[in-house]
Amino acid sequence: MIFVNKTRLNSISVVGGAFGDEGKGKVVDEICHTLVKRFDKVIVYRWNGGSNAGHTVEIQNKKFVLHQIPSGALIEGATCILGKGMVIHPGDLVSELATIQDNSDIKTDIVIDEMTALALDTHRAFESSLKKKEEGGAGSTGRGIAPAYADIIYRHPLRMRDLLDKSWKEKFEKHYLLYKSLIWGLGNNLGKMQVNSLSGGTLEVGDKTKFIKKISEQRNQIGKYIKNIYDLVKENWNSKVPFVFEGAQGVGLDLRWGVYPDVTASDPTPSGIFASTEGIVNPEAIEIRANVYKATYTSSVGKRVLPTKMDEKLAARIREDANEYGATTKRPRDVYHIDLPALSYFAKVSLATHLVLTHLDISYPDTPIKVCTHYANKRGKQIDYRPDQEFLHGVVPMYESFKPWDGGKIKNSTNLNDLSSSAKEYIKFLFQSLNLLPLMLTTGPKRESVINSNYLLF
Ligand code: IMP
């Protein structure tokens, strides 16, 4: 990557530092809120993933779970860009827009890059056929993410601008027939298949006529948001308007840095911003590159087994208190002790400069916080994290224990002085071990449950 020694002021990226579900939605919401108060406007740019993400924000006791629309959409004054690096399901987008419009007075300003690839019911059906046939689709959220990205590699993606094309119908019919054949080869009938929908239930894909009818309705509803956004991004990036880059998933789910099969197809690291903006935004020029971690434990879904297994009784307690169930799939998440070798590896490969710690309210006065500070091999020699499940099965985690605090007492706290000395000591230890600068701490799911957002350097 090109080294730049000048950063672009008022720019920040927010990346999941572990396996997704770290609480990024709330963090982005809070940062945007602060920036809009100060600058009247903010651009929120999402560069990866699609309906596989689930970003939860609680505002005035209303809970919003956003999947494809950036969390900034809940803030007046934010322009939300759905970037080229995403894969978007138009039907889910229509439902998400309706949820925001029905539940808030916020006028969302949304722009979709015309180059963004589509993830359709055909991709979902293909993914689930593959899953039945072999391990290919294993571990996915069932949102057709990998097949949609694979379309780009196979050089036949449907992009947002195809929805607006004069010959859109022919293009989508051709796409349907291609997937019908692929799925037939895997032993299924596309038209009769049930695929996941945003509501949590399933829907029949239907025959070609029904598929085209659905697309026709969706293009009527989202067509107005689809634009050539190159100049918009370039002009704003070259101005002083604040930019927030909202990542989805987490570095530990990256194809290169995570472990199979629990990896996603998009680039969750800031290097994805470079490609998504067609080279306009060099991520090394972003002033603050923040990785978000849960403060006292790590959660994970799927087949991945981390070395830092936790006693199931404590894991169950945390799962209930912190509602550790997938925002998109509702799957119960596995709960592990903090794994510093993995987290510092993820910080390194994602070029992080700053750290956000969430869920500080999850600490019990009767239970010391166990942190894996390094791995050793069977002979006791210190070894690094490597992105390979076989390798991780063989490492021996070495722990240090930290004095806990009463998480209940600081739930929703906004004041650093509310933290006990043991909490402060622990937090300092994490910042130092990960070699990252502090940006923000969060103490609960509500928008206002944030300490130290004034760490923001703007
Ligand atoms: P896919 O992105 O649907 O292909 O799923 C690939 C892997 O990434 C699976 O292990 C998913 O559980 C995981 N995954 C995808 N998106 C998220 C997310 O936003 N949070 C947590 N895990 C995710």
Coordinates of C-alpha atoms and ligand atoms in Angstrom, one line a residue:
M1 CA 0.0 0.0 0.0
I2 CA 1.2 3.5 -0.7
F3 CA 2.6 5.3 2.3
V4 CA 1.1 8.7 2.9
N5 CA 2.5 11.0 5.5
K6 CA -0.5 13.4 5.4
T7 CA -3.8 12.5 6.8
R8 CA -7.1 13.9 5.7
L9 CA -8.6 15.7 8.6
N10 CA -12.0 14.8 10.0
S11 CA -12.0 11.3 8.6
I12 CA -12.5 8.1 10.6
S13 CA -13.1 4.5 9.8
V14 CA -14.8 2.1 12.1
V15 CA -14.0 -1.5 11.7
G16 CA -15.0 -4.7 13.6
G17 CA -11.8 -5.7 15.3
A18 CA -12.8 -9.3 15.9
F19 CA -15.6 -11.5 14.4
G20 CA -18.3 -8.9 13.8
D21 CA -21.0 -8.0 16.3
E22 CA -18.7 -5.8 18.4
G23 CA -21.3 -3.0 18.6
K24 CA -20.1 -0.9 15.7
G25 CA -23.6 0.4 14.7
K26 CA -23.9 2.3 18.0
V27 CA -20.3 3.6 17.7
V28 CA -20.9 4.9 14.2
D29 CA -24.2 6.4 15.3
E30 CA -22.5 8.2 18.2
I31 CA -19.6 9.5 16.1
C32 CA -21.9 10.8 13.4
H33 CA -24.1 12.5 16.0
T34 CA -21.0 14.3 17.4
L35 CA -19.8 15.3 14.0
V36 CA -23.2 16.6 12.8
K37 CA -23.5 18.8 15.9
R38 CA -20.1 20.3 15.1
F39 CA -20.1 20.4 11.3
D40 CA -23.8 20.3 10.4
K41 CA -23.2 17.4 8.1
V42 CA -21.3 14.2 7.7
I43 CA -20.8 11.6 5.0
V44 CA -21.2 8.0 6.1
Y45 CA -19.7 5.6 3.6
R46 CA -20.2 1.8 3.8
W47 CA -17.8 -0.2 1.7
N48 CA -18.4 -3.9 2.3
G49 CA -20.9 -6.7 2.9
G50 CA -24.6 -6.6 2.6
S51 CA -27.6 -8.1 4.3
N52 CA -25.3 -10.4 6.3
A53 CA -24.5 -7.4 8.6
G54 CA -26.8 -6.4 11.5
H55 CA -26.0 -3.1 13.1
T56 CA -28.2 -2.3 16.2
V57 CA -28.8 1.2 17.4
E58 CA -31.3 2.1 20.2
I59 CA -32.7 5.5 20.1
Q60 CA -35.4 6.7 22.6
N61 CA -36.2 3.1 23.4
K62 CA -36.7 2.2 19.8
K63 CA -34.4 -0.5 18.5
F64 CA -33.3 -0.2 14.9
V65 CA -31.5 -3.1 13.3
L66 CA -29.9 -2.0 10.1
H67 CA -28.3 -4.4 7.6
Q68 CA -27.4 -2.6 4.4
I69 CA -28.1 1.0 5.2
P70 CA -25.3 2.6 7.3
S71 CA -26.1 3.4 10.9
G72 CA -25.7 7.1 10.1
A73 CA -29.1 6.9 8.4
L74 CA -30.6 7.6 11.8
I75 CA -29.1 11.1 11.9
E76 CA -30.4 14.2 10.3
G77 CA -27.6 15.8 8.3
A78 CA -25.9 12.6 7.4
T79 CA -25.5 11.6 3.7
C80 CA -25.2 7.8 3.6
I81 CA -23.4 6.3 0.7
L82 CA -23.8 2.6 -0.1
G83 CA -20.5 2.0 -1.8
K84 CA -19.3 -0.1 -4.8
G85 CA -17.6 -2.7 -2.5
M86 CA -21.0 -3.8 -1.1
V87 CA -23.4 -6.4 -2.5
I88 CA -27.0 -5.2 -2.1
H89 CA -30.3 -7.1 -2.0
P90 CA -32.9 -4.6 -3.4
G91 CA -35.8 -6.3 -1.7
D92 CA -34.1 -6.0 1.7
L93 CA -33.3 -2.4 1.0
V94 CA -36.9 -1.6 0.3
S95 CA -37.9 -3.1 3.7
E96 CA -35.1 -1.4 5.5
L97 CA -36.1 2.0 4.1
A98 CA -39.7 1.4 5.1
T99 CA -38.6 0.5 8.7
I100 CA -36.7 3.8 9.1
Q101 CA -39.5 5.8 7.5
D102 CA -42.2 4.2 9.5
N103 CA -40.4 4.5 12.9
S104 CA -38.8 7.9 12.8
D105 CA -39.1 11.4 11.5
I106 CA -35.6 11.4 10.1
K107 CA -35.3 12.2 6.4
T108 CA -32.7 9.8 5.3
D109 CA -30.3 11.0 2.6
I110 CA -29.2 7.9 0.8
V111 CA -27.1 7.4 -2.3
I112 CA -26.2 4.1 -3.9
D113 CA -23.2 3.7 -6.1
E114 CA -24.5 2.6 -9.5
M115 CA -21.5 0.1 -9.7
T116 CA -22.6 -1.8 -6.6
A117 CA -23.3 -5.5 -7.3
L118 CA -26.6 -7.1 -6.6
A119 CA -27.2 -10.0 -4.2
L120 CA -30.5 -11.5 -5.2
D121 CA -32.8 -14.4 -4.3
T122 CA -31.0 -16.4 -7.0
H123 CA -27.7 -16.1 -5.1
R124 CA -29.4 -17.1 -1.8
A125 CA -30.9 -20.2 -3.5
F126 CA -27.6 -21.1 -5.0
E127 CA -25.8 -20.7 -1.7
S128 CA -28.3 -23.0 0.1
S129 CA -28.1 -25.6 -2.7
L130 CA -24.4 -25.6 -2.4
K131 CA -24.7 -25.9 1.4
K132 CA -26.9 -29.0 1.0
K133 CA -24.5 -30.5 -1.5
E134 CA -21.2 -30.0 0.2
E135 CA -19.4 -27.6 2.5
G136 CA -19.3 -24.8 0.0
G137 CA -21.9 -22.6 1.5
A138 CA -21.3 -23.8 5.1
G139 CA -21.1 -21.1 7.7
S140 CA -22.9 -18.4 5.7
T141 CA -25.7 -16.2 6.9
G142 CA -27.7 -17.4 3.9
R143 CA -27.9 -14.0 2.4
G144 CA -26.2 -15.0 -0.9
I145 CA -23.1 -12.8 -0.1
A146 CA -20.4 -15.1 -1.5
P147 CA -22.2 -16.0 -4.7
A148 CA -22.9 -12.3 -5.3
Y149 CA -19.2 -11.5 -5.0
A150 CA -18.3 -14.6 -7.0
D151 CA -20.4 -13.1 -9.9
I152 CA -17.8 -10.3 -10.0
I153 CA -15.0 -12.7 -10.3
Y154 CA -16.8 -14.8 -12.9
R155 CA -17.4 -11.5 -14.8
H156 CA -21.2 -11.6 -14.9
P157 CA -22.4 -9.5 -12.0
L158 CA -25.6 -7.5 -12.1
R159 CA -24.9 -4.0 -10.9
M160 CA -27.3 -1.4 -9.5
R161 CA -27.1 0.5 -12.8
D162 CA -28.5 -2.6 -14.6
L163 CA -31.7 -2.0 -12.7
L164 CA -32.0 1.4 -14.6
D165 CA -30.9 0.1 -17.9
K166 CA -33.2 0.1 -20.9
S167 CA -32.8 -3.6 -21.4
W168 CA -33.0 -4.4 -17.6
K169 CA -35.6 -7.1 -18.2
E170 CA -33.5 -9.1 -20.6
K171 CA -30.4 -8.9 -18.3
F172 CA -32.3 -10.1 -15.2
E173 CA -34.0 -12.9 -17.2
K174 CA -30.6 -14.1 -18.5
H175 CA -29.4 -14.0 -14.9
Y176 CA -32.4 -16.0 -13.7
L177 CA -31.8 -18.6 -16.3
L178 CA -28.1 -18.9 -15.5
Y179 CA -28.9 -19.6 -11.9
K180 CA -31.8 -21.9 -12.7
S181 CA -29.3 -24.1 -14.6
L182 CA -26.6 -23.9 -11.9
I183 CA -29.1 -24.8 -9.2
W184 CA -30.7 -27.5 -11.4
G185 CA -27.2 -29.0 -11.6
L186 CA -27.1 -29.2 -7.8
G187 CA -30.4 -31.0 -7.8
N188 CA -32.9 -28.2 -7.0
N189 CA -35.6 -26.3 -8.8
L190 CA -34.9 -22.6 -8.4
G191 CA -38.6 -21.5 -8.7
K192 CA -39.7 -23.7 -5.9
M193 CA -36.9 -22.9 -3.5
Q194 CA -37.4 -21.0 -0.3
V195 CA -34.8 -18.3 0.6
N196 CA -34.2 -16.2 3.7
S197 CA -35.9 -12.8 3.9
L198 CA -35.0 -9.9 6.2
S199 CA -38.1 -10.5 8.3
G200 CA -36.5 -13.8 9.5
G201 CA -38.9 -16.0 7.6
T202 CA -38.5 -17.5 4.1
L203 CA -40.0 -16.7 0.7
E204 CA -40.3 -18.7 -2.4
V205 CA -38.1 -17.4 -5.3
G206 CA -40.8 -18.1 -7.8
D207 CA -40.6 -18.6 -11.6
K208 CA -39.0 -16.2 -14.0
T209 CA -42.1 -14.1 -14.4
K210 CA -42.6 -13.7 -10.6
F211 CA -38.8 -12.9 -10.2
I212 CA -39.0 -10.2 -12.8
K213 CA -42.2 -8.8 -11.3
K214 CA -40.4 -8.4 -7.9
I215 CA -37.4 -6.8 -9.5
S216 CA -39.7 -4.4 -11.4
E217 CA -41.3 -3.3 -8.1
Q218 CA -38.0 -2.9 -6.4
R219 CA -36.4 -0.8 -9.1
N220 CA -39.4 1.5 -9.0
Q221 CA -38.7 2.1 -5.3
I222 CA -35.0 2.4 -5.2
G223 CA -34.2 3.7 -8.7
K224 CA -34.0 7.3 -7.4
Y225 CA -31.1 6.5 -5.0
I226 CA -28.9 5.0 -7.7
K227 CA -26.2 7.4 -9.0
N228 CA -22.8 7.7 -10.5
I229 CA -21.1 8.9 -7.3
Y230 CA -17.5 9.3 -8.4
D231 CA -17.6 13.1 -8.4
L232 CA -19.6 13.3 -5.2
V233 CA -17.0 11.2 -3.3
K234 CA -14.1 13.0 -4.9
E235 CA -15.4 16.5 -4.3
N236 CA -16.4 15.9 -0.7
W237 CA -13.1 14.0 0.1
N238 CA -11.2 17.0 -1.2
S239 CA -13.2 19.3 1.0
K240 CA -13.5 19.5 4.8
V241 CA -16.8 17.7 5.2
P242 CA -16.3 15.0 7.8
F243 CA -16.3 11.4 6.6
V244 CA -17.1 8.3 8.6
F245 CA -16.4 4.9 6.9
E246 CA -18.6 2.3 8.4
G247 CA -17.3 -1.2 8.2
A248 CA -19.4 -4.4 8.4
Q249 CA -18.4 -7.8 9.7
G250 CA -14.9 -7.9 11.3
V251 CA -11.3 -8.4 10.5
G252 CA -11.4 -12.0 12.0
L253 CA -14.0 -12.8 9.2
D254 CA -11.7 -11.7 6.4
L255 CA -10.8 -14.3 3.8
R256 CA -7.1 -13.6 4.3
W257 CA -7.0 -13.1 8.1
G258 CA -9.8 -15.3 9.4
V259 CA -10.2 -19.1 9.5
Y260 CA -12.4 -21.2 7.2
P261 CA -15.3 -21.8 6.9
D262 CA -16.2 -18.8 9.0
V263 CA -15.0 -16.1 6.7
T264 CA -17.0 -13.7 4.5
A265 CA -16.4 -12.7 0.9
S266 CA -16.0 -9.0 1.3
D267 CA -13.1 -7.0 2.6
P268 CA -13.9 -5.8 6.1
T269 CA -10.6 -4.0 6.5
P270 CA -10.0 -0.3 5.5
S271 CA -8.1 -1.5 2.4
G272 CA -11.6 -2.3 1.0
I273 CA -12.2 1.5 1.1
F274 CA -9.5 2.0 -1.5
A275 CA -11.1 -0.3 -4.0
S276 CA -14.7 0.7 -3.2
T277 CA -13.9 4.4 -3.8
E278 CA -12.0 3.5 -7.0
G279 CA -8.8 4.8 -5.5
I280 CA -10.1 8.2 -4.3
V281 CA -9.7 7.3 -0.6
N282 CA -6.4 5.9 0.4
P283 CA -7.1 4.3 3.8
E284 CA -3.7 5.3 5.1
A285 CA -4.9 8.9 4.7
I286 CA -7.8 8.4 7.1
E287 CA -7.1 10.3 10.3
I288 CA -8.5 7.8 12.7
R289 CA -8.7 4.1 11.9
A290 CA -10.6 2.6 14.8
N291 CA -11.0 -1.0 15.6
V292 CA -13.9 -1.9 17.8
Y293 CA -13.6 -4.7 20.4
K294 CA -15.8 -6.0 23.2
A295 CA -14.0 -5.0 26.4
T296 CA -14.2 -8.1 28.6
Y297 CA -14.9 -11.0 26.2
T298 CA -15.0 -12.0 22.6
S299 CA -18.0 -13.4 20.8
S300 CA -18.1 -15.6 17.7
V301 CA -20.6 -17.6 15.6
G302 CA -20.0 -20.6 13.4
K303 CA -17.6 -23.5 13.5
R304 CA -14.6 -21.5 14.5
V305 CA -13.0 -22.7 17.7
L306 CA -10.8 -20.1 19.5
P307 CA -8.2 -21.3 21.9
T308 CA -9.7 -19.1 24.7
K309 CA -12.6 -21.3 25.6
M310 CA -14.6 -20.0 28.6
D311 CA -16.4 -22.0 31.2
E312 CA -19.9 -22.5 29.8
K313 CA -21.6 -21.2 33.0
L314 CA -19.9 -17.9 32.7
A315 CA -20.4 -17.9 28.9
A316 CA -24.2 -18.5 29.4
R317 CA -24.4 -15.6 31.9
I318 CA -22.7 -13.2 29.5
R319 CA -24.8 -14.5 26.6
E320 CA -28.0 -13.6 28.5
D321 CA -26.8 -10.3 30.0
A322 CA -25.3 -9.0 26.7
N323 CA -27.9 -10.5 24.5
E324 CA -25.3 -12.5 22.5
Y325 CA -27.7 -13.6 19.7
G326 CA -27.0 -12.8 16.1
A327 CA -28.7 -9.6 14.9
T328 CA -29.2 -11.1 11.4
T329 CA -29.6 -14.8 12.1
K330 CA -30.6 -14.8 15.8
R331 CA -28.0 -17.6 16.3
P332 CA -26.6 -17.8 19.9
R333 CA -23.0 -16.7 19.9
D334 CA -20.1 -18.5 21.4
V335 CA -18.4 -16.5 24.1
Y336 CA -14.6 -16.6 24.7
H337 CA -12.1 -15.0 26.9
I338 CA -10.2 -12.0 25.3
D339 CA -7.6 -13.3 23.0
L340 CA -4.8 -10.7 22.6
P341 CA -2.7 -12.6 20.1
A342 CA -5.6 -12.7 17.7
L343 CA -6.8 -9.2 18.4
S344 CA -3.4 -7.6 18.0
Y345 CA -2.9 -9.5 14.7
F346 CA -6.2 -8.1 13.5
A347 CA -5.2 -4.6 14.6
K348 CA -1.9 -5.0 12.6
V349 CA -3.4 -6.3 9.4
S350 CA -6.2 -3.7 9.4
L351 CA -3.7 -0.8 10.0
A352 CA -5.6 0.3 13.1
T353 CA -4.6 3.4 14.9
H354 CA -7.3 3.7 17.6
L355 CA -9.4 1.5 19.8
V356 CA -13.0 1.5 20.8
L357 CA -14.1 -0.8 23.7
T358 CA -17.7 -1.7 24.0
H359 CA -19.8 -3.7 26.6
L360 CA -17.8 -2.3 29.6
D361 CA -20.9 -3.0 31.6
I362 CA -20.3 -6.8 31.3
S363 CA -18.1 -7.5 34.3
Y364 CA -19.1 -9.3 37.5
P365 CA -17.6 -8.4 40.9
D366 CA -17.3 -12.1 41.8
T367 CA -15.5 -13.1 38.6
P368 CA -12.0 -12.0 37.6
I369 CA -11.5 -11.1 34.0
K370 CA -9.2 -13.6 32.3
V371 CA -7.2 -12.4 29.3
C372 CA -5.1 -14.5 27.0
T373 CA -1.9 -12.4 26.7
H374 CA 0.0 -14.8 24.5
Y375 CA 0.0 -18.3 23.0
A376 CA 2.6 -21.0 23.6
N377 CA 3.3 -24.2 21.7
K378 CA 3.3 -27.6 23.5
R379 CA 7.0 -27.0 24.5
G380 CA 6.1 -23.7 26.1
K381 CA 7.7 -21.5 23.4
Q382 CA 5.8 -18.3 22.7
I383 CA 4.1 -18.3 19.3
D384 CA 2.0 -15.9 17.2
Y385 CA -1.6 -16.1 16.0
R386 CA -1.9 -17.6 12.5
P387 CA -5.1 -17.6 10.4
D388 CA -5.4 -21.4 10.4
Q389 CA -7.9 -23.5 12.5
E390 CA -5.6 -26.5 12.5
F391 CA -2.8 -24.3 13.9
L392 CA -5.1 -22.7 16.5
H393 CA -6.2 -26.1 17.7
G394 CA -2.6 -26.7 18.8
V395 CA -1.8 -23.5 20.7
V396 CA -1.8 -23.2 24.5
P397 CA -3.4 -19.9 25.7
M398 CA -1.5 -18.2 28.5
Y399 CA -3.7 -16.1 30.8
E400 CA -3.5 -13.2 33.1
S401 CA -6.4 -12.3 35.5
F402 CA -7.6 -8.8 36.1
K403 CA -9.7 -7.5 39.0
P404 CA -13.3 -7.1 37.9
W405 CA -15.7 -4.3 38.6
D406 CA -19.5 -4.1 39.1
G407 CA -20.7 -3.7 35.5
G408 CA -24.3 -3.1 36.7
K409 CA -23.1 0.1 38.5
I410 CA -21.7 1.6 35.3
K411 CA -24.4 0.5 32.9
N412 CA -25.3 3.5 30.7
S413 CA -22.7 5.6 32.4
T414 CA -21.3 8.6 30.5
N415 CA -18.6 9.6 32.9
L416 CA -15.1 8.3 33.1
N417 CA -15.1 9.0 36.9
D418 CA -17.8 6.4 37.3
L419 CA -15.3 3.7 36.5
S420 CA -13.5 2.1 39.4
S421 CA -9.7 2.0 39.5
S422 CA -9.7 -1.7 38.5
A423 CA -11.8 -0.9 35.4
K424 CA -9.4 1.9 34.5
E425 CA -6.4 -0.2 35.0
Y426 CA -7.8 -3.0 32.9
I427 CA -8.7 -0.6 30.1
K428 CA -5.2 1.0 30.2
F429 CA -3.7 -2.5 29.9
L430 CA -5.7 -3.3 26.8
F431 CA -4.8 0.0 25.1
Q432 CA -1.1 -0.5 25.8
S433 CA -1.0 -4.2 24.9
L434 CA -2.7 -3.5 21.6
N435 CA -0.6 -0.4 21.0
L436 CA -3.7 1.6 20.0
L437 CA -4.9 5.1 21.0
P438 CA -8.1 5.4 23.0
L439 CA -11.1 6.7 21.1
M440 CA -14.3 5.7 22.9
L441 CA -15.8 3.4 25.6
T442 CA -19.4 2.2 25.6
T443 CA -21.4 1.1 28.6
G444 CA -24.7 -0.1 27.2
P445 CA -26.8 -0.4 24.0
K446 CA -28.4 3.1 24.2
R447 CA -27.2 5.9 22.0
E448 CA -26.1 8.0 25.0
S449 CA -24.3 5.2 26.8
V450 CA -20.8 6.4 25.8
I451 CA -17.8 7.6 27.7
N452 CA -15.2 9.8 26.3
S453 CA -16.5 10.6 22.9
N454 CA -14.5 13.8 23.4
Y455 CA -11.4 11.7 22.8
L456 CA -12.4 12.4 19.2
L457 CA -9.5 14.4 17.9
F458 CA -11.5 16.6 15.6
Ligands
IMP1 P1 -21.5 -14.7 4.8 O1 -21.0 -13.3 4.9 O2 -23.0 -14.7 4.9 O3 -21.0 -15.4 3.6 O4 -21.1 -15.5 6.1 C1 -19.7 -15.9 6.3 C2 -19.3 -15.9 7.7 O5 -19.3 -14.6 8.2 C3 -20.2 -16.7 8.6 O6 -19.5 -17.3 9.6 C4 -21.1 -15.6 9.2 O7 -21.7 -16.0 10.4 C5 -20.1 -14.5 9.3 N1 -20.7 -13.1 9.3 C6 -21.1 -12.5 8.1 N2 -21.6 -11.3 8.5 C7 -21.4 -11.1 9.8 C8 -21.7 -10.1 10.7 O8 -22.1 -9.0 10.3 N3 -21.5 -10.3 12.0 C9 -20.9 -11.5 12.4 N4 -20.7 -12.5 11.6 C10 -20.9 -12.3 10.3

